[in-house]
JSON list of C-alpha atoms and ligand atoms in Angstrom, two decimals:
[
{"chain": "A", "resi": 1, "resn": "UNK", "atom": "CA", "xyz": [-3.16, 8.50, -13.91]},
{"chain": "A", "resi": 2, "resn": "UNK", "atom": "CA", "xyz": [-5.53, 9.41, -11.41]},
{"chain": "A", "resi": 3, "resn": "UNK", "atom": "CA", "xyz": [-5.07, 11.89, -9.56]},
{"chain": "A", "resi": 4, "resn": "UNK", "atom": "CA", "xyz": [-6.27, 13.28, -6.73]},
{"chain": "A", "resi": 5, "resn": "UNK", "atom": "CA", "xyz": [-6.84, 11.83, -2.96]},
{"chain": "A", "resi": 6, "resn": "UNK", "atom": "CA", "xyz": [-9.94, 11.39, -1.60]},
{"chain": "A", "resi": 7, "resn": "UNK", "atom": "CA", "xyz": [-11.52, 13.65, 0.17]},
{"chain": "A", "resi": 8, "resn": "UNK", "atom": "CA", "xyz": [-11.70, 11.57, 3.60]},
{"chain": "A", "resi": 9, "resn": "UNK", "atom": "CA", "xyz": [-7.98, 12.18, 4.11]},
{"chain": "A", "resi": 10, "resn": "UNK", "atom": "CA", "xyz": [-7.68, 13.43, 7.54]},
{"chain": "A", "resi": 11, "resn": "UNK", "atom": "CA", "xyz": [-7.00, 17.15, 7.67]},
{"chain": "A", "resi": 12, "resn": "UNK", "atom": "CA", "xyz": [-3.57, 16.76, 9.63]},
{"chain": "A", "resi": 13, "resn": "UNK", "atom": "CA", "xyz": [-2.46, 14.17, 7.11]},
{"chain": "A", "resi": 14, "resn": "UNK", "atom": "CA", "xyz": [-3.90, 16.44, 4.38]},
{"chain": "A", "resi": 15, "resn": "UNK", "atom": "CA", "xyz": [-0.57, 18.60, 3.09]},
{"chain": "A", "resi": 16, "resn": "UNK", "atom": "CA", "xyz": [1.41, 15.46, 3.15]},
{"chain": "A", "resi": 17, "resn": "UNK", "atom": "CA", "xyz": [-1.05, 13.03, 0.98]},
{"chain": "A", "resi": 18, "resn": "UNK", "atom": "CA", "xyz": [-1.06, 16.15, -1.45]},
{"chain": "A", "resi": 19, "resn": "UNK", "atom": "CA", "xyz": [2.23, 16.06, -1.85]},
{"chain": "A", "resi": 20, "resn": "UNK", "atom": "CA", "xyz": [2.27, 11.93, -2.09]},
{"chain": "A", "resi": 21, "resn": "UNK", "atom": "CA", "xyz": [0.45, 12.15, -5.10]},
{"chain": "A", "resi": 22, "resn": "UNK", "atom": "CA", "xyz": [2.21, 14.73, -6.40]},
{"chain": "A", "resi": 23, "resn": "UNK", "atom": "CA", "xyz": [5.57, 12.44, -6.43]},
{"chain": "A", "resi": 24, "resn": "UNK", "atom": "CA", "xyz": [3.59, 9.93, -7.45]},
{"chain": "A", "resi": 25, "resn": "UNK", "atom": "CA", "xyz": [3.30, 11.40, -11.12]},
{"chain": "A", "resi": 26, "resn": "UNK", "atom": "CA", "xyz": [7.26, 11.46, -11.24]},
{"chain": "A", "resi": 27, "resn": "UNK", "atom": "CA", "xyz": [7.59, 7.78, -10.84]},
{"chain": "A", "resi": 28, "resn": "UNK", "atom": "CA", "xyz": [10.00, 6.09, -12.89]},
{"chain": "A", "resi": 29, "resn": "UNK", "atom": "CA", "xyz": [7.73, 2.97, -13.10]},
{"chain": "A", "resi": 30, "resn": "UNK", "atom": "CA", "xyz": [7.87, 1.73, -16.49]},
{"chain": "A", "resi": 31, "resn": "UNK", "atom": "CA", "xyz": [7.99, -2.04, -15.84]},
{"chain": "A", "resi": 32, "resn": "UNK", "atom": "CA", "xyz": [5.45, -2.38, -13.01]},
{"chain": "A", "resi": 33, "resn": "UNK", "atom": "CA", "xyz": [3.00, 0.91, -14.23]},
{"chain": "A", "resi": 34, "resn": "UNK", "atom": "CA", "xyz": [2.98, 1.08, -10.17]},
{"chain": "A", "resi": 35, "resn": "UNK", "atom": "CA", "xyz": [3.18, 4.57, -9.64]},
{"chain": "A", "resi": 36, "resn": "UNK", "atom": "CA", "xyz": [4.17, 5.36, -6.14]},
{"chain": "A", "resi": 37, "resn": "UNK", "atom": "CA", "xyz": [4.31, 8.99, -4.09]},
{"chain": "A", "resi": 38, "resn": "UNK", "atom": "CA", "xyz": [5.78, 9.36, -0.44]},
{"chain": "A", "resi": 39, "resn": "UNK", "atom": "CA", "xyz": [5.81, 12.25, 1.46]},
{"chain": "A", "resi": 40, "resn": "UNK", "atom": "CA", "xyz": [7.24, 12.61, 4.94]},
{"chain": "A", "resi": 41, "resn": "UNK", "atom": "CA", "xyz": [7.48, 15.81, 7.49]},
{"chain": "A", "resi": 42, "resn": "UNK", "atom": "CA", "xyz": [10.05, 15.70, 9.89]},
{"chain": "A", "resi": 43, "resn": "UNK", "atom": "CA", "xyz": [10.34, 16.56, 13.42]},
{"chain": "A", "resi": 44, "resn": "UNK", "atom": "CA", "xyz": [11.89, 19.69, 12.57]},
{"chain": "A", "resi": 45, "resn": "UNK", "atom": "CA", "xyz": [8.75, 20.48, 10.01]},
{"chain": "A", "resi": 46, "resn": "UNK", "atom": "CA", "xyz": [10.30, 19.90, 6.55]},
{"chain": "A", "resi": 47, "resn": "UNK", "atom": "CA", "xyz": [8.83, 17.95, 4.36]},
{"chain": "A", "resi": 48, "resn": "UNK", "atom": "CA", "xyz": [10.46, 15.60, 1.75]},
{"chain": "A", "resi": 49, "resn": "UNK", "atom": "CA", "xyz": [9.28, 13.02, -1.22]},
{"chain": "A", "resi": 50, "resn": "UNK", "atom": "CA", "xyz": [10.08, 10.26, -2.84]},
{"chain": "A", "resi": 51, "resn": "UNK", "atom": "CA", "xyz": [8.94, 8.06, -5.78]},
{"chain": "A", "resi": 52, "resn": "UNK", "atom": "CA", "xyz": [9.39, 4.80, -6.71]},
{"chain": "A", "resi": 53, "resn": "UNK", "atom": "CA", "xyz": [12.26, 4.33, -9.37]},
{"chain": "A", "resi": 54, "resn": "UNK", "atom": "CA", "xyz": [12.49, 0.92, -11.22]},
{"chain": "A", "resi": 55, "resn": "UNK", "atom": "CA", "xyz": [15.50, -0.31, -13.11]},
{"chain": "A", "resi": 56, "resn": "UNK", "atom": "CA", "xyz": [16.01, -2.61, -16.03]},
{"chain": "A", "resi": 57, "resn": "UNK", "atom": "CA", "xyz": [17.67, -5.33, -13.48]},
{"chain": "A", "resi": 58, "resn": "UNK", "atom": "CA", "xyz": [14.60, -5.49, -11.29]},
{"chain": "A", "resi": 59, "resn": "UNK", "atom": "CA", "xyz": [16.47, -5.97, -7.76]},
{"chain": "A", "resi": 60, "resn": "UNK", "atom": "CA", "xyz": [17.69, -2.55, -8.27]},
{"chain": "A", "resi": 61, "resn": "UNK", "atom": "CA", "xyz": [14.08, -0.86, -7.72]},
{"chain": "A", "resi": 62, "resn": "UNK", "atom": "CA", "xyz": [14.05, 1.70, -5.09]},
{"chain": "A", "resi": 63, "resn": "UNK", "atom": "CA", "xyz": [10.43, 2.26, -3.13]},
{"chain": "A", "resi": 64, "resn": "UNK", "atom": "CA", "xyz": [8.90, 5.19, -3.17]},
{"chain": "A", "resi": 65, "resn": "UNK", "atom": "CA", "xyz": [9.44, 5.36, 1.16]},
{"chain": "A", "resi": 66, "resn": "UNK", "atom": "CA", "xyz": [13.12, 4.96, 0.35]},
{"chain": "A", "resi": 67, "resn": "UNK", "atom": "CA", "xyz": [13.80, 7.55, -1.45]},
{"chain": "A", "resi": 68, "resn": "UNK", "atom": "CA", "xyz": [12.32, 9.95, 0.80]},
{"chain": "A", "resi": 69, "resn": "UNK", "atom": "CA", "xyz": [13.85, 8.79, 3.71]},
{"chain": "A", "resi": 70, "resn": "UNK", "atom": "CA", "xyz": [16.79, 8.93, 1.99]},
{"chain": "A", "resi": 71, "resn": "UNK", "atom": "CA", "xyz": [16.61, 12.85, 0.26]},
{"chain": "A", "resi": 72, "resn": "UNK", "atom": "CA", "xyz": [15.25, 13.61, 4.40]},
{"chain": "A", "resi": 73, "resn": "UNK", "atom": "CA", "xyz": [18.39, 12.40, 5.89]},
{"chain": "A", "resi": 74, "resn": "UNK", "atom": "CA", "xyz": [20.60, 13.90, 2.51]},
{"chain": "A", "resi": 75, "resn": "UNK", "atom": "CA", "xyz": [19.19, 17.20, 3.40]},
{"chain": "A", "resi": 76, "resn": "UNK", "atom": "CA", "xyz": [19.06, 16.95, 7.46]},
{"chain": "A", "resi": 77, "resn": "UNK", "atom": "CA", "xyz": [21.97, 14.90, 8.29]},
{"chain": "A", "resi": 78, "resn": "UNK", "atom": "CA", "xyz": [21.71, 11.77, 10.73]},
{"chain": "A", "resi": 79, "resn": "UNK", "atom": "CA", "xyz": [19.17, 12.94, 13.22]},
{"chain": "A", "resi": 80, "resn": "UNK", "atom": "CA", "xyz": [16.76, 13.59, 10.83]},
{"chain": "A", "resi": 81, "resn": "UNK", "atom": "CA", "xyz": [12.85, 11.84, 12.67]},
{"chain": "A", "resi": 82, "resn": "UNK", "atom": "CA", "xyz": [9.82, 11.27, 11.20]},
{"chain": "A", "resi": 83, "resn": "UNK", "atom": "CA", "xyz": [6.96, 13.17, 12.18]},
{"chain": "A", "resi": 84, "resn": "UNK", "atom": "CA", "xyz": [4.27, 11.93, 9.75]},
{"chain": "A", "resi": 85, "resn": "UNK", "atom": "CA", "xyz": [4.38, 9.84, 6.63]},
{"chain": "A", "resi": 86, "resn": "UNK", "atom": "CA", "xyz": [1.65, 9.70, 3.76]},
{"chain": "A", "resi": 87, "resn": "UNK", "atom": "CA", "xyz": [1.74, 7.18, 0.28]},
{"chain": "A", "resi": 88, "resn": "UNK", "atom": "CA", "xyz": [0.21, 7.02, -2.58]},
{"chain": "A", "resi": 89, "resn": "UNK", "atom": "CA", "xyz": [-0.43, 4.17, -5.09]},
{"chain": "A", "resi": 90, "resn": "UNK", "atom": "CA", "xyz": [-1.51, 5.20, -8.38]},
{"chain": "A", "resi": 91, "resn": "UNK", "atom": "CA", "xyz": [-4.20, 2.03, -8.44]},
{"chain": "A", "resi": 92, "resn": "UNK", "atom": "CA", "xyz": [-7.81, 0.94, -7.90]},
{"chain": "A", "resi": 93, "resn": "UNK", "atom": "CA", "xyz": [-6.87, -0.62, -4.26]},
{"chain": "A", "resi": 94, "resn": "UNK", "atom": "CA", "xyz": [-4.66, 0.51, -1.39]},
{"chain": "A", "resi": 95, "resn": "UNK", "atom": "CA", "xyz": [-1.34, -0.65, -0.74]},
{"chain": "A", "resi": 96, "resn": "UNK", "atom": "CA", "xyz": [0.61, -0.84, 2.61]},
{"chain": "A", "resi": 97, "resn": "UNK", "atom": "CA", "xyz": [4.43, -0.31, 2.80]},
{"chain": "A", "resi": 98, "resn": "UNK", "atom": "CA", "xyz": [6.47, -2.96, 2.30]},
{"chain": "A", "resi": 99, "resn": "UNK", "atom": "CA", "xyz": [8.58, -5.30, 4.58]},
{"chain": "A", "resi": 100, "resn": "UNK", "atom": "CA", "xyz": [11.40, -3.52, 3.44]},
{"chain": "A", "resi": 101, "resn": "UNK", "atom": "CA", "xyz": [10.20, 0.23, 4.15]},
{"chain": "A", "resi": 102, "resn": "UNK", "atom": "CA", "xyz": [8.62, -0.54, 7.10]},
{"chain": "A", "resi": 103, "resn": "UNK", "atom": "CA", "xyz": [12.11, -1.18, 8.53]},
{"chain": "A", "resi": 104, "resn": "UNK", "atom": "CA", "xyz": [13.34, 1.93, 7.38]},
{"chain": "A", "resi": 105, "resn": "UNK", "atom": "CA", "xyz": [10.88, 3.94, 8.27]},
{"chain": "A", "resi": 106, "resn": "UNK", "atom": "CA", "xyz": [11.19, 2.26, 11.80]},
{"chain": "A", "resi": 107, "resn": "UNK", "atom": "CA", "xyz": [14.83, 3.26, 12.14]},
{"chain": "A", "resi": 108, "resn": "UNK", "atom": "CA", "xyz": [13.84, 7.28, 11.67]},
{"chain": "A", "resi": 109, "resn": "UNK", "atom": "CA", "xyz": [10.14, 7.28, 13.14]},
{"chain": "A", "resi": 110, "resn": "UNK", "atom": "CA", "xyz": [8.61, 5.39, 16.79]},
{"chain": "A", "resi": 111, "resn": "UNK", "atom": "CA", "xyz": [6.07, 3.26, 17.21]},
{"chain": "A", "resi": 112, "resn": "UNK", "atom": "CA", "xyz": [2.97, 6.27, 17.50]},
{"chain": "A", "resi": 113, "resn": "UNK", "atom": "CA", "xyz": [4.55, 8.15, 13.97]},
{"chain": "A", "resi": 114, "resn": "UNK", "atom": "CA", "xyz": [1.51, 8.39, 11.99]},
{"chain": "A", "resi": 115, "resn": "UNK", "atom": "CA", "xyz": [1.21, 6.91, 8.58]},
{"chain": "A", "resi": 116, "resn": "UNK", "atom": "CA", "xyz": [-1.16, 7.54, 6.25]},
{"chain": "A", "resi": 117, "resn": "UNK", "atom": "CA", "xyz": [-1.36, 5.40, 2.80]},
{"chain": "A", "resi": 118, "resn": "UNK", "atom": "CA", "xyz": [-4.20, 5.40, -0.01]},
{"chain": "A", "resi": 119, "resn": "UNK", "atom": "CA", "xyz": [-5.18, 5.61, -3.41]},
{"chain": "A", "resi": 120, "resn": "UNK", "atom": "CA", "xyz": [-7.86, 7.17, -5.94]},
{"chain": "A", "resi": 121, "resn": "UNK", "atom": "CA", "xyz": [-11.36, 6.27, -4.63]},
{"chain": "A", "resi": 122, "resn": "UNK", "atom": "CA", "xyz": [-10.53, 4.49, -1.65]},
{"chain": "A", "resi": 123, "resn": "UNK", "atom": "CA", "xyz": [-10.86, 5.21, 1.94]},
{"chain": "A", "resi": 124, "resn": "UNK", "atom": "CA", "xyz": [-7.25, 6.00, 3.23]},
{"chain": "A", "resi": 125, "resn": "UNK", "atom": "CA", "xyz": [-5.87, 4.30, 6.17]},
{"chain": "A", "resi": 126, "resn": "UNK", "atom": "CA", "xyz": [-4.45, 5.36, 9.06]},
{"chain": "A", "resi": 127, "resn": "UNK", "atom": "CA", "xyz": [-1.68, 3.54, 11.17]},
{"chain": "A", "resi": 128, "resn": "UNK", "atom": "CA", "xyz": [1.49, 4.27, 12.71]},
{"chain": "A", "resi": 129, "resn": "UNK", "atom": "CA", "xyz": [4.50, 3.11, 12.82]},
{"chain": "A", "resi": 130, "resn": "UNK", "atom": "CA", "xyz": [4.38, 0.28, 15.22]},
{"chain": "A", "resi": 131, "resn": "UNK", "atom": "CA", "xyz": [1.43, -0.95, 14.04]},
{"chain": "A", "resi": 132, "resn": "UNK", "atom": "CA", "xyz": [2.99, -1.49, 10.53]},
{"chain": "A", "resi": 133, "resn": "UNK", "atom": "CA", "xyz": [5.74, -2.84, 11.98]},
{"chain": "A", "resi": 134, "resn": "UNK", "atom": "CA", "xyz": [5.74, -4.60, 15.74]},
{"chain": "A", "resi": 135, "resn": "UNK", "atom": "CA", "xyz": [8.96, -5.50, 17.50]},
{"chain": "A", "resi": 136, "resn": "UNK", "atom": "CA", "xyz": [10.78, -3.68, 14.76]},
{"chain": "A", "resi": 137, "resn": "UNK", "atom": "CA", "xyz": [14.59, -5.03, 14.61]},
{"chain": "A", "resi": 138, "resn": "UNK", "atom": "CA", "xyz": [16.93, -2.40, 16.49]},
{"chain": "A", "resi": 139, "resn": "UNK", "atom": "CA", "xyz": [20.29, -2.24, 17.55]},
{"chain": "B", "resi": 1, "resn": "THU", "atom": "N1", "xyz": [6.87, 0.01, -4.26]},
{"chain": "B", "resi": 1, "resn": "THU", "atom": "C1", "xyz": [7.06, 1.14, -3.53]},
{"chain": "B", "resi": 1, "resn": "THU", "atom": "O1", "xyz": [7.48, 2.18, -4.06]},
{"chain": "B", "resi": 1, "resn": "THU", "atom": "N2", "xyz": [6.77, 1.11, -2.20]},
{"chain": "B", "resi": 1, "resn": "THU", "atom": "C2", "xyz": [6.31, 0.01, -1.53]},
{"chain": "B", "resi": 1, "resn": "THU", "atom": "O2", "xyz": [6.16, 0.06, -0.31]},
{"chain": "B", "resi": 1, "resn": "THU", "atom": "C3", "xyz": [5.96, -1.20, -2.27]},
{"chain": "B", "resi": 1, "resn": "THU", "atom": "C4", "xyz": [6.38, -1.24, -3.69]},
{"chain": "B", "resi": 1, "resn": "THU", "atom": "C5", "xyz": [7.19, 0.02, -5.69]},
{"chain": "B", "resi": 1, "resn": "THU", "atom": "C6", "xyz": [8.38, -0.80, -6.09]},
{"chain": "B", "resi": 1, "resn": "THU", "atom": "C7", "xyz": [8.09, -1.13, -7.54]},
{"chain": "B", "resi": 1, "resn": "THU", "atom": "O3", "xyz": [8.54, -0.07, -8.35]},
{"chain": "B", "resi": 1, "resn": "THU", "atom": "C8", "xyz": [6.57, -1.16, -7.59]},
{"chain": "B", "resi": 1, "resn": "THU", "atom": "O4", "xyz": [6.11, -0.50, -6.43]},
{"chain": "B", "resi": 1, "resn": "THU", "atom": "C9", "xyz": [5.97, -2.55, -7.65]},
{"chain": "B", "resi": 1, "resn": "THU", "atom": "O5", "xyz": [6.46, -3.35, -6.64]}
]
């Protein structure tokens, strides 16, 4: 796989794009080949990753967002917030979160979160939160 991000990753968003690709490489992805990395720093400045993890019965797929979301709140309980979110797609384009993700990252992260998402040889992109996701469903 390729491997490393580009080089125009902003330097605040650096750490946590390392570390995306770094989870990346532990994808269980052997249906799709779509490798993905997450990394996340909370609020209280811990960091946490997640890859995607694919199952025979295709519904079952976890994304690579989930998961860290998931092993953030596993680790720092129910008021665990997003500070800053970076992924990486092991392919030749970028990829945005999906639907799904976006909606969980919403419930953990506002609207100005940045998020960071790339892949080898592209230029990364920058968002946030509420751009990815306006008038986010809440309770
Ligand atoms: N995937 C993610 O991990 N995150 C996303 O935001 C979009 C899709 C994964 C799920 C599946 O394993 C593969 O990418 C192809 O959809």
């Amino acid at each position: 796989m390729n491997a490393s991000h580009d080089e125009s990753v902003p330097a605040d968003m650096a750490p946590l794009a390392d570390a995306a690709v770094a989870a990346a490489r532990r994808a269980y992805a052997p249906y799709s080949k779509f490798h993905v990395g997450c990394a996340l720093r909370t609020m209280e400045g811990n960091v946490f990753v997640g890859c995607n993890v694919e199952n025979a019965s295709y519904g079952l797929t976890i994304c690579a967002e989930r998961n860290a979301i998931a092993a953030a709140v596993a680790e720092e309980g129910a008021g665990m917030r997003i500070a800053a979110l970076a992924v990486w797609v092991d392919a030749s384009e970028t990829f945005p979160p999906c639907g799904a993700c976006r909606q969980v990252i919403a419930e953990f992260a506002g609207p100005d979160v940045p998020v960071l998402y790339h892949a080898a040889g592209r230029a990364p992109v920058r968002t946030s939160v509420g751009e990815l996701l306006p008038q986010a469903f809440r309770l």
